[in-house]
PDB file of C-alpha atoms in Angstrom:
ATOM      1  CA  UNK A   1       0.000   0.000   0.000  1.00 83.00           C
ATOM      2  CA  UNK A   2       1.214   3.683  -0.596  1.00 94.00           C
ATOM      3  CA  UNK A   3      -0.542   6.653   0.805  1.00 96.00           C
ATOM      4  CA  UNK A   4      -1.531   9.340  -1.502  1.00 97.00           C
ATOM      5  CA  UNK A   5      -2.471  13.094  -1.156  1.00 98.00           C
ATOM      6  CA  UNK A   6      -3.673  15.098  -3.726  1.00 98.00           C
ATOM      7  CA  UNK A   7      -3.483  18.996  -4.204  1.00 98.00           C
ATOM      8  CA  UNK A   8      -3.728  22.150  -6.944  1.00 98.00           C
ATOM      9  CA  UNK A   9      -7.587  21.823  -7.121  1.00 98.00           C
ATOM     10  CA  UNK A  10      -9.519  25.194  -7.323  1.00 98.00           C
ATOM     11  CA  UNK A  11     -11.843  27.125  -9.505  1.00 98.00           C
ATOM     12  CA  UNK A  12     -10.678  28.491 -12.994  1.00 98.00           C
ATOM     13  CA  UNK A  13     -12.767  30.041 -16.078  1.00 98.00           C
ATOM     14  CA  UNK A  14     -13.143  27.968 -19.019  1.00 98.00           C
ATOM     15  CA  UNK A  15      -9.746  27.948 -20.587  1.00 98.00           C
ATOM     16  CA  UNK A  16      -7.729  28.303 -17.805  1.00 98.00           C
ATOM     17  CA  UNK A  17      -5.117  25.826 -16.419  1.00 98.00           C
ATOM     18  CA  UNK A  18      -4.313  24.159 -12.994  1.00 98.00           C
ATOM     19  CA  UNK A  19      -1.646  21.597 -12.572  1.00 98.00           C
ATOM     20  CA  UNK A  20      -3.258  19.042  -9.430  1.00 98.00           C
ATOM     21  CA  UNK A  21       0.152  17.149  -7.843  1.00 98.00           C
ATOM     22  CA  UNK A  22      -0.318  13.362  -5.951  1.00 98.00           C
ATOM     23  CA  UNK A  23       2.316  12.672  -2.966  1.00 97.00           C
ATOM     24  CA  UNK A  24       3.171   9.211  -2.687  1.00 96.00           C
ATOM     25  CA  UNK A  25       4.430   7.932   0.855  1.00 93.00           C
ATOM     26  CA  UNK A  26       5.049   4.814   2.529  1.00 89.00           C
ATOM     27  CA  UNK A  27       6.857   3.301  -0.870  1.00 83.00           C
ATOM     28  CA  UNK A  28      10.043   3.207  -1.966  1.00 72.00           C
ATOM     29  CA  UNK A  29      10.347   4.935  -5.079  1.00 81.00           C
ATOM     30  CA  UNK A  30       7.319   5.290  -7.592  1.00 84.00           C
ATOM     31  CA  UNK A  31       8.291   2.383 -10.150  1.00 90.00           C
ATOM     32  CA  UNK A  32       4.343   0.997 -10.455  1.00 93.00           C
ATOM     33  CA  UNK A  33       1.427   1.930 -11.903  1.00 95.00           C
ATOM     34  CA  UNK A  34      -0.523   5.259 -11.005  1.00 96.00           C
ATOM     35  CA  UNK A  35      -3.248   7.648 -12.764  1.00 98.00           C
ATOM     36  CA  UNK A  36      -5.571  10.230 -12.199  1.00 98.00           C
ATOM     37  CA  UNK A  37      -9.660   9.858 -12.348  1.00 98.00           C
ATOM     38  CA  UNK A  38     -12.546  12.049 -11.866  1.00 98.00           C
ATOM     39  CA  UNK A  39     -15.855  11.884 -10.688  1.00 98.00           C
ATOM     40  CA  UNK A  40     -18.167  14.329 -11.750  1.00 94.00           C
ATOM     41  CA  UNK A  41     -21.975  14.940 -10.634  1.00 89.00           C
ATOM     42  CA  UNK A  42     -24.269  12.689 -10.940  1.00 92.00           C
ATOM     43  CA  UNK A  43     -21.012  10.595 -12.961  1.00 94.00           C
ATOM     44  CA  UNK A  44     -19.397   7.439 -12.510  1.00 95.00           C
ATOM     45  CA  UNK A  45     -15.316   7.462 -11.733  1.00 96.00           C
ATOM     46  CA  UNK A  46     -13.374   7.696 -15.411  1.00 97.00           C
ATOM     47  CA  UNK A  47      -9.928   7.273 -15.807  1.00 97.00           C
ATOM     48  CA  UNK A  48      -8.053  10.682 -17.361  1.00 98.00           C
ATOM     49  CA  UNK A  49      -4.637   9.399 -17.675  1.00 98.00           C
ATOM     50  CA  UNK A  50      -2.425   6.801 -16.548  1.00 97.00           C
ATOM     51  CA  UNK A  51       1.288   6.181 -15.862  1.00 96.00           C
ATOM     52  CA  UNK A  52       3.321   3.284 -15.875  1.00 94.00           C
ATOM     53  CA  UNK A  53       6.760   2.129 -13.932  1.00 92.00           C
ATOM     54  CA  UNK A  54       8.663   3.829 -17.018  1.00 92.00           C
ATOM     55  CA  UNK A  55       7.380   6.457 -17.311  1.00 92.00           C
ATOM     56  CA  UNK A  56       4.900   5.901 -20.087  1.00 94.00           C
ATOM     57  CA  UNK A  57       1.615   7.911 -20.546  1.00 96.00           C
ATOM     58  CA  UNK A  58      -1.842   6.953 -21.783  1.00 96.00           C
ATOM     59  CA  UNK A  59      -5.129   9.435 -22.010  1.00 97.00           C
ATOM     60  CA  UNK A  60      -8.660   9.045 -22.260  1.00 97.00           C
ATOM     61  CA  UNK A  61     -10.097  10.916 -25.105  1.00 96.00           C
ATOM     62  CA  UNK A  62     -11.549  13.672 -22.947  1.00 94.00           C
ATOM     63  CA  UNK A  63      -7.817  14.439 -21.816  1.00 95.00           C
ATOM     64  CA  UNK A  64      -5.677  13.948 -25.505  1.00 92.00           C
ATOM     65  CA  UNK A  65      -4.122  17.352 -25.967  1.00 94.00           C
ATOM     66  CA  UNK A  66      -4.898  19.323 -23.112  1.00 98.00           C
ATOM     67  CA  UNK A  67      -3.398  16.889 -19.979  1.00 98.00           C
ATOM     68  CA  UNK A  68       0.146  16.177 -20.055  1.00 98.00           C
ATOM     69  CA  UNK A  69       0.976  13.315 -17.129  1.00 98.00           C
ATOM     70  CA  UNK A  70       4.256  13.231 -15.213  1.00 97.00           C
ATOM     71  CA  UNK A  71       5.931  11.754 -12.316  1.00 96.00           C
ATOM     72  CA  UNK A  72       9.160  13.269  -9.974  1.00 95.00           C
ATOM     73  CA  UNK A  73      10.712  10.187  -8.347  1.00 92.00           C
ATOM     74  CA  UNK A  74      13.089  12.707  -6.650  1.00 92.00           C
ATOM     75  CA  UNK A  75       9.910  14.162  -5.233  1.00 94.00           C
ATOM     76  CA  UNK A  76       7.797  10.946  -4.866  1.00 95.00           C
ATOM     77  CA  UNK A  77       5.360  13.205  -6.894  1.00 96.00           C
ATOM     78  CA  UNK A  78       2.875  12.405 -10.021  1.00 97.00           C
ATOM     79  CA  UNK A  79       1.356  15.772 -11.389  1.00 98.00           C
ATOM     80  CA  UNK A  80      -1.751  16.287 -13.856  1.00 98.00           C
ATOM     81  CA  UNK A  81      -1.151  19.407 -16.007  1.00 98.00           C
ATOM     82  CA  UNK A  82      -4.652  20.795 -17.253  1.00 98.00           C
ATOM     83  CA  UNK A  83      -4.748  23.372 -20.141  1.00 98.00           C
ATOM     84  CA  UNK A  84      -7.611  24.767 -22.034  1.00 98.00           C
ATOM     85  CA  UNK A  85     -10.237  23.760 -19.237  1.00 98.00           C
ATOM     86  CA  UNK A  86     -13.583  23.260 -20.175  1.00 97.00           C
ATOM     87  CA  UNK A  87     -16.548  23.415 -17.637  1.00 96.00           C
ATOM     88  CA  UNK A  88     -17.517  19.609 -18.531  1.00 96.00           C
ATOM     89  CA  UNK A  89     -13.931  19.086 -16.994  1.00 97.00           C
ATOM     90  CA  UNK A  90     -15.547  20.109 -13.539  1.00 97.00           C
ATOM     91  CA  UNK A  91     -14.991  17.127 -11.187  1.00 98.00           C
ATOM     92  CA  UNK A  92     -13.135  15.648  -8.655  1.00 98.00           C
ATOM     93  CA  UNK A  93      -9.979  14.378  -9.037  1.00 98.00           C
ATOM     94  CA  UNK A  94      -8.221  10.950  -7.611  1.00 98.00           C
ATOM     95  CA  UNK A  95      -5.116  10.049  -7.871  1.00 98.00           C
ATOM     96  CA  UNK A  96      -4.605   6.229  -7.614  1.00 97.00           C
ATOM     97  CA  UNK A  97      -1.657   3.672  -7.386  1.00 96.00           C
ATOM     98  CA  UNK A  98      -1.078  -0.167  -7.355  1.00 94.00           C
ATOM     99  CA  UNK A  99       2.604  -0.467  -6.083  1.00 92.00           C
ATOM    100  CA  UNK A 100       2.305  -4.555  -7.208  1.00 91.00           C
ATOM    101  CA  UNK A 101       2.349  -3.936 -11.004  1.00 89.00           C
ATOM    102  CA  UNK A 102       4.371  -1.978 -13.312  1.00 87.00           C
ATOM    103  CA  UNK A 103       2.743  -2.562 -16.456  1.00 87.00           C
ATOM    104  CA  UNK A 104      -0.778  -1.220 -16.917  1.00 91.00           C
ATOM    105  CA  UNK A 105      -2.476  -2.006 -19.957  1.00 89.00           C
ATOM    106  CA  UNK A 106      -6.114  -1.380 -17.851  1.00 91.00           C
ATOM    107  CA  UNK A 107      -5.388   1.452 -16.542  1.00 93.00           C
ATOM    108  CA  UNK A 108      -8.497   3.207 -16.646  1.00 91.00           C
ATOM    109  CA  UNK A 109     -10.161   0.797 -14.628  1.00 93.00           C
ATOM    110  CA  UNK A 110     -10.686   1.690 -11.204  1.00 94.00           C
ATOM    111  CA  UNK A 111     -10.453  -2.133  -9.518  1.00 92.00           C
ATOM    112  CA  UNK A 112      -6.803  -2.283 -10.728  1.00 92.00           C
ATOM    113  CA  UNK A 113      -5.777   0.118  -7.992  1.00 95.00           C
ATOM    114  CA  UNK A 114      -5.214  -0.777  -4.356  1.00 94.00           C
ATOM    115  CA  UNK A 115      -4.400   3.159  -3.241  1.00 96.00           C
ATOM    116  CA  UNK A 116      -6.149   6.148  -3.506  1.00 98.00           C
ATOM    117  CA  UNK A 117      -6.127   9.915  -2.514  1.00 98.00           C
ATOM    118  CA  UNK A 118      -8.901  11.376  -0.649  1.00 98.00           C
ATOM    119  CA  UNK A 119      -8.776  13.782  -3.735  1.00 98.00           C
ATOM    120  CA  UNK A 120      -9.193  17.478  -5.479  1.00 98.00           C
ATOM    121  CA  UNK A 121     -11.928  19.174  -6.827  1.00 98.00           C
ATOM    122  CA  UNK A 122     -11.936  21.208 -10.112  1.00 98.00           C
ATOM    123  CA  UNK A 123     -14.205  23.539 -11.001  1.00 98.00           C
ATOM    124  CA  UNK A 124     -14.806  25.442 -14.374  1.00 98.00           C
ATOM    125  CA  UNK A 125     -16.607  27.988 -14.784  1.00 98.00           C
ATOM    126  CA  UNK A 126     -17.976  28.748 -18.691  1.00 94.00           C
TER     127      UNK A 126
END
């Protein structure tokens, strides 16, 4: 298990940008598989974008071109850089992590992650 803390929610205009960070703890390094979700109103939970052990990225189609995904192993930190919000985008955000794999070819499924944050909101604003 790894304990994870989200941050950088807050309320933008549409086309804005916020950049939400995820602190990993009790883990040694960050070599597994992580990702961000949201849960809007009234929504289920949707994957946004995944992560793996390397370093590799993978979006959802709602995220393609406006998220970028990174991890800081220095800083035991994953980030979610949001540009050209849109007020559908208006959610809360999870970040999630399954320290037992490193490859993560269903990534945007929720059950394959042991960890989660007690996460962010976002909120746009049109």
């Amino acid at each position: 298990q790894v304990q994870l803390v989200e941050s950088g929610g807050g309320s933008v205009q549409a086309g804005g940008s916020l950049r939400l960070s995820c602190v990993a703890s009790g883990h040694t390094e960050m070599n597994y598989c992580m990702a961000w979700f949201r849960q809007g109103p009234r929504k289920e939970r949707e994957g946004v974008a995944g992560i793996s052990s390397d370093g590799r990225a993978t979006y959802a189609h709602v995220a393609k071109d406006r998220f970028t995904i990174s991890k800081d192993k220095a800083k035991n930190t994953m980030y979610l850089e949001m540009n050209n919000l849109k007020p559908e985008d208006t959610a809360m955000y999870y970040c999630a992590a399954d320290v037992s794999r490193w490859v993560c070819p269903l990534w945007s499924w929720p059950s394959e992650y042991s960890s989660w944050g007690q996460g962010t909101q976002v909120t746009v604003s049109s």
